[in-house]
Amino acid sequence: GQQVMQIPQYQHVQEGEDFTTYCNSSTTLSNIQWYKQRPGGHPVFLIQLVKSGEVKKQKRLTFQFGEAKKNSSLHITATQTTDVGTYFCADHTGSQGNLIFGKGTKLSVKP
Amino acid sequence: NAGVTQTPKFQVLKTGQSMTLQCAQDMNHEYMSWYRQDPGMGLRLIHYSVGAGITDQGEVPNGYNVSRSTTEDFPLRLLSAAPSQTSVYFCASSRASGSSADTQYFGPGTRLTVL
């Protein structure tokens, strides 16, 4: 079945450094959603990308969808301790609207 | 709105016991789903429903049953608990299914341990 590969699995950064997580697929992605899960919490929707080459920004977060719709990335500028958590990408597989999640990137930020 | 609620928050079972994880949403969402989350495995879809009376299997359905008698409720039943079912279970809902791809809202989760 379709797989969504997410790298890296873990990322440790110093506060103020940048962070990027990547989401890749061997097949064309339908549309990509990004979620954040704080430690001990539940996934919370961040954004959805639909169009080829789309770029969206939310304050320090920049989301990109590849031109071929086979990859996506989330970039955080100048990380803060509040950015700690696991970031997931997810693709909608088809007409039933099911999400296929990547395994997530766990971000830790050292003050 | 309470959003998506799940009960219980924590549960410990013995192998072979059965139980039901409850999930309810008050947003009138048509689409509801159950995921399990294990370390390093991300979120895996167990079962989903596109509306009352309609359910279908996801990626890892074995050992679990679901039903959807109302729009609001989507319980998950463990028939005979096994240690491999130790996990965190999340229920989620969204406005509609389909390629329009609505945001999924997740409940707080149930942390289940099977001894």
Short mmCIF file of N, CA, C and O in Angstrom, two decimals, chain A residues 9 30-31 33 35 37 40-45 48 88 92 94-104, chain B residues 31 35 37 40-43 45 48 50 57 59 90 97-104 106-109 111:
data_model
loop_
_atom_site.label_atom_id
_atom_site.label_comp_id
_atom_site.label_asym_id
_atom_site.label_seq_id
_atom_site.Cartn_x
_atom_site.Cartn_y
_atom_site.Cartn_z
N GLN A 9 13.78 10.90 12.01
CA GLN A 9 12.90 10.38 13.04
C GLN A 9 13.00 11.24 14.29
O GLN A 9 12.01 11.45 14.99
N SER A 30 -1.95 12.99 -2.66
CA SER A 30 -3.23 13.62 -2.96
C SER A 30 -3.20 15.05 -2.44
O SER A 30 -3.26 16.02 -3.20
N ASN A 31 -3.17 15.18 -1.15
CA ASN A 31 -2.89 16.46 -0.51
C ASN A 31 -2.26 16.15 0.83
O ASN A 31 -2.41 15.06 1.36
N GLN A 33 -1.48 17.01 4.82
CA GLN A 33 -1.79 17.73 6.03
C GLN A 33 -0.63 17.56 7.01
O GLN A 33 0.02 16.51 7.04
N TYR A 35 0.43 17.83 11.14
CA TYR A 35 -0.09 17.84 12.50
C TYR A 35 1.07 17.96 13.47
O TYR A 35 2.18 17.48 13.21
N GLN A 37 1.99 17.10 17.59
CA GLN A 37 1.57 16.42 18.80
C GLN A 37 2.55 16.77 19.91
O GLN A 37 3.72 16.39 19.87
N GLY A 40 2.63 13.80 25.38
CA GLY A 40 1.47 13.42 26.18
C GLY A 40 0.14 13.90 25.62
O GLY A 40 -0.90 13.66 26.23
N GLY A 41 0.18 14.56 24.49
CA GLY A 41 -1.05 15.12 23.92
C GLY A 41 -1.54 14.37 22.70
O GLY A 41 -1.12 13.25 22.44
N HIS A 42 -2.44 15.02 21.99
CA HIS A 42 -3.00 14.41 20.80
C HIS A 42 -2.62 15.24 19.58
O HIS A 42 -2.26 16.42 19.71
N PRO A 43 -2.67 14.65 18.39
CA PRO A 43 -2.32 15.41 17.18
C PRO A 43 -3.27 16.57 16.97
O PRO A 43 -4.49 16.44 17.12
N VAL A 44 -2.69 17.70 16.58
CA VAL A 44 -3.47 18.91 16.30
C VAL A 44 -3.11 19.38 14.91
O VAL A 44 -1.94 19.51 14.56
N PHE A 45 -4.12 19.65 14.12
CA PHE A 45 -3.96 20.07 12.73
C PHE A 45 -3.21 21.40 12.66
O PHE A 45 -3.50 22.34 13.39
N GLN A 48 -2.94 22.43 5.63
CA GLN A 48 -3.15 21.52 4.51
C GLN A 48 -2.57 22.15 3.25
O GLN A 48 -2.76 23.34 2.99
N PHE A 88 3.88 15.39 12.34
CA PHE A 88 3.45 14.35 11.41
C PHE A 88 2.97 14.97 10.11
O PHE A 88 2.26 15.98 10.12
N HIS A 92 -4.02 12.12 2.20
CA HIS A 92 -5.34 11.54 1.97
C HIS A 92 -5.27 10.56 0.82
O HIS A 92 -4.86 10.90 -0.28
N GLY A 94 -7.65 8.75 -0.74
CA GLY A 94 -8.66 8.57 -1.79
C GLY A 94 -10.04 9.00 -1.35
O GLY A 94 -10.19 9.83 -0.46
N SER A 95 -11.02 8.41 -1.95
CA SER A 95 -12.39 8.90 -1.82
C SER A 95 -12.95 8.79 -0.42
O SER A 95 -13.85 9.51 -0.05
N GLN A 96 -12.42 7.89 0.39
CA GLN A 96 -12.94 7.75 1.74
C GLN A 96 -12.33 8.75 2.70
O GLN A 96 -12.71 8.81 3.86
N GLY A 97 -11.37 9.52 2.22
CA GLY A 97 -10.79 10.54 3.07
C GLY A 97 -9.87 10.03 4.15
O GLY A 97 -9.53 10.76 5.08
N ASN A 98 -9.44 8.77 4.05
CA ASN A 98 -8.54 8.24 5.07
C ASN A 98 -7.17 8.89 4.97
O ASN A 98 -6.66 9.17 3.89
N LEU A 99 -6.59 9.11 6.14
CA LEU A 99 -5.25 9.67 6.21
C LEU A 99 -4.21 8.57 6.38
O LEU A 99 -4.40 7.66 7.19
N ILE A 100 -3.14 8.66 5.62
CA ILE A 100 -1.96 7.82 5.84
C ILE A 100 -0.90 8.70 6.46
O ILE A 100 -0.45 9.67 5.83
N PHE A 101 -0.49 8.36 7.67
CA PHE A 101 0.45 9.19 8.40
C PHE A 101 1.88 8.72 8.19
O PHE A 101 2.15 7.52 8.11
N GLY A 102 2.80 9.68 8.13
CA GLY A 102 4.20 9.36 8.28
C GLY A 102 4.46 9.00 9.74
O GLY A 102 3.60 9.20 10.61
N LYS A 103 5.66 8.48 10.02
CA LYS A 103 5.97 8.05 11.38
C LYS A 103 6.34 9.21 12.29
O LYS A 103 6.49 9.02 13.50
N GLY A 104 6.47 10.39 11.74
CA GLY A 104 6.68 11.57 12.55
C GLY A 104 8.13 11.90 12.79
O GLY A 104 9.02 11.03 12.70
N TYR B 31 -17.53 11.82 9.26
CA TYR B 31 -16.40 10.89 9.22
C TYR B 31 -15.79 10.74 10.62
O TYR B 31 -15.47 11.73 11.27
N TYR B 35 -7.45 5.34 15.52
CA TYR B 35 -6.04 5.09 15.25
C TYR B 35 -5.40 4.50 16.50
O TYR B 35 -5.83 4.76 17.62
N GLN B 37 -1.46 4.36 18.24
CA GLN B 37 -0.14 4.96 18.14
C GLN B 37 0.84 4.18 19.00
O GLN B 37 0.68 4.08 20.20
N GLY B 40 7.50 4.91 17.49
CA GLY B 40 8.20 4.71 16.23
C GLY B 40 7.34 4.26 15.08
O GLY B 40 7.84 4.03 13.97
N MET B 41 6.03 4.11 15.31
CA MET B 41 5.15 3.59 14.24
C MET B 41 4.17 4.63 13.74
O MET B 41 3.40 4.36 12.83
N GLY B 42 4.16 5.79 14.29
CA GLY B 42 3.20 6.79 13.87
C GLY B 42 1.78 6.41 14.25
O GLY B 42 1.55 5.66 15.20
N LEU B 43 0.84 6.88 13.48
CA LEU B 43 -0.58 6.62 13.71
C LEU B 43 -1.07 5.66 12.63
O LEU B 43 -0.92 5.92 11.44
N LEU B 45 -4.36 3.45 11.12
CA LEU B 45 -5.80 3.44 11.08
C LEU B 45 -6.34 2.05 11.38
O LEU B 45 -5.97 1.07 10.74
N TYR B 48 -12.78 2.89 10.35
CA TYR B 48 -13.34 4.21 10.12
C TYR B 48 -14.80 4.09 9.71
O TYR B 48 -15.29 3.01 9.38
N VAL B 50 -17.90 6.47 7.54
CA VAL B 50 -18.22 7.67 6.74
C VAL B 50 -19.62 8.18 7.05
O VAL B 50 -20.07 9.14 6.43
N GLN B 57 -12.84 -1.27 7.38
CA GLN B 57 -11.56 -1.58 8.01
C GLN B 57 -10.47 -0.65 7.51
O GLN B 57 -10.46 -0.24 6.36
N GLU B 59 -6.01 -0.07 8.27
CA GLU B 59 -4.75 -0.78 8.07
C GLU B 59 -4.56 -1.94 9.04
O GLU B 59 -4.03 -2.99 8.69
N PHE B 90 -6.42 6.75 19.61
CA PHE B 90 -7.01 8.04 19.32
C PHE B 90 -8.22 7.88 18.41
O PHE B 90 -8.18 7.17 17.41
N SER B 97 -15.90 13.04 4.37
CA SER B 97 -14.85 12.26 3.74
C SER B 97 -14.68 12.74 2.31
O SER B 97 -15.42 13.57 1.83
N GLY B 98 -13.72 12.18 1.66
CA GLY B 98 -13.54 12.55 0.26
C GLY B 98 -12.30 13.38 0.04
O GLY B 98 -11.63 13.80 0.96
N SER B 99 -12.03 13.66 -1.18
CA SER B 99 -10.78 14.31 -1.53
C SER B 99 -10.76 15.78 -1.14
O SER B 99 -9.72 16.42 -1.23
N SER B 100 -11.87 16.33 -0.69
CA SER B 100 -11.85 17.70 -0.18
C SER B 100 -11.03 17.80 1.08
O SER B 100 -10.60 18.86 1.47
N ALA B 101 -10.82 16.63 1.73
CA ALA B 101 -9.82 16.53 2.78
C ALA B 101 -10.00 17.52 3.92
O ALA B 101 -9.21 18.45 4.08
N ASP B 102 -11.01 17.30 4.70
CA ASP B 102 -11.22 18.15 5.85
C ASP B 102 -10.24 17.86 6.96
O ASP B 102 -9.69 16.78 7.07
N THR B 103 -10.05 18.86 7.81
CA THR B 103 -9.24 18.71 9.01
C THR B 103 -9.81 17.61 9.89
O THR B 103 -11.02 17.53 10.09
N GLN B 104 -8.91 16.78 10.41
CA GLN B 104 -9.35 15.79 11.39
C GLN B 104 -9.10 16.33 12.79
O GLN B 104 -8.04 16.85 13.09
N PHE B 106 -8.79 15.34 16.69
CA PHE B 106 -8.48 14.16 17.50
C PHE B 106 -8.97 14.34 18.93
O PHE B 106 -8.96 15.44 19.50
N GLY B 107 -9.38 13.22 19.52
CA GLY B 107 -9.68 13.18 20.93
C GLY B 107 -8.40 13.11 21.74
O GLY B 107 -7.31 12.97 21.18
N PRO B 108 -8.50 13.16 23.07
CA PRO B 108 -7.32 13.19 23.94
C PRO B 108 -6.60 11.85 24.06
O PRO B 108 -5.48 11.80 24.56
N GLY B 109 -7.23 10.77 23.62
CA GLY B 109 -6.57 9.48 23.64
C GLY B 109 -6.93 8.63 24.85
O GLY B 109 -7.31 9.13 25.90
N ARG B 111 -5.02 5.51 26.93
CA ARG B 111 -3.77 4.74 27.09
C ARG B 111 -4.09 3.39 27.67
O ARG B 111 -4.51 3.30 28.82
#
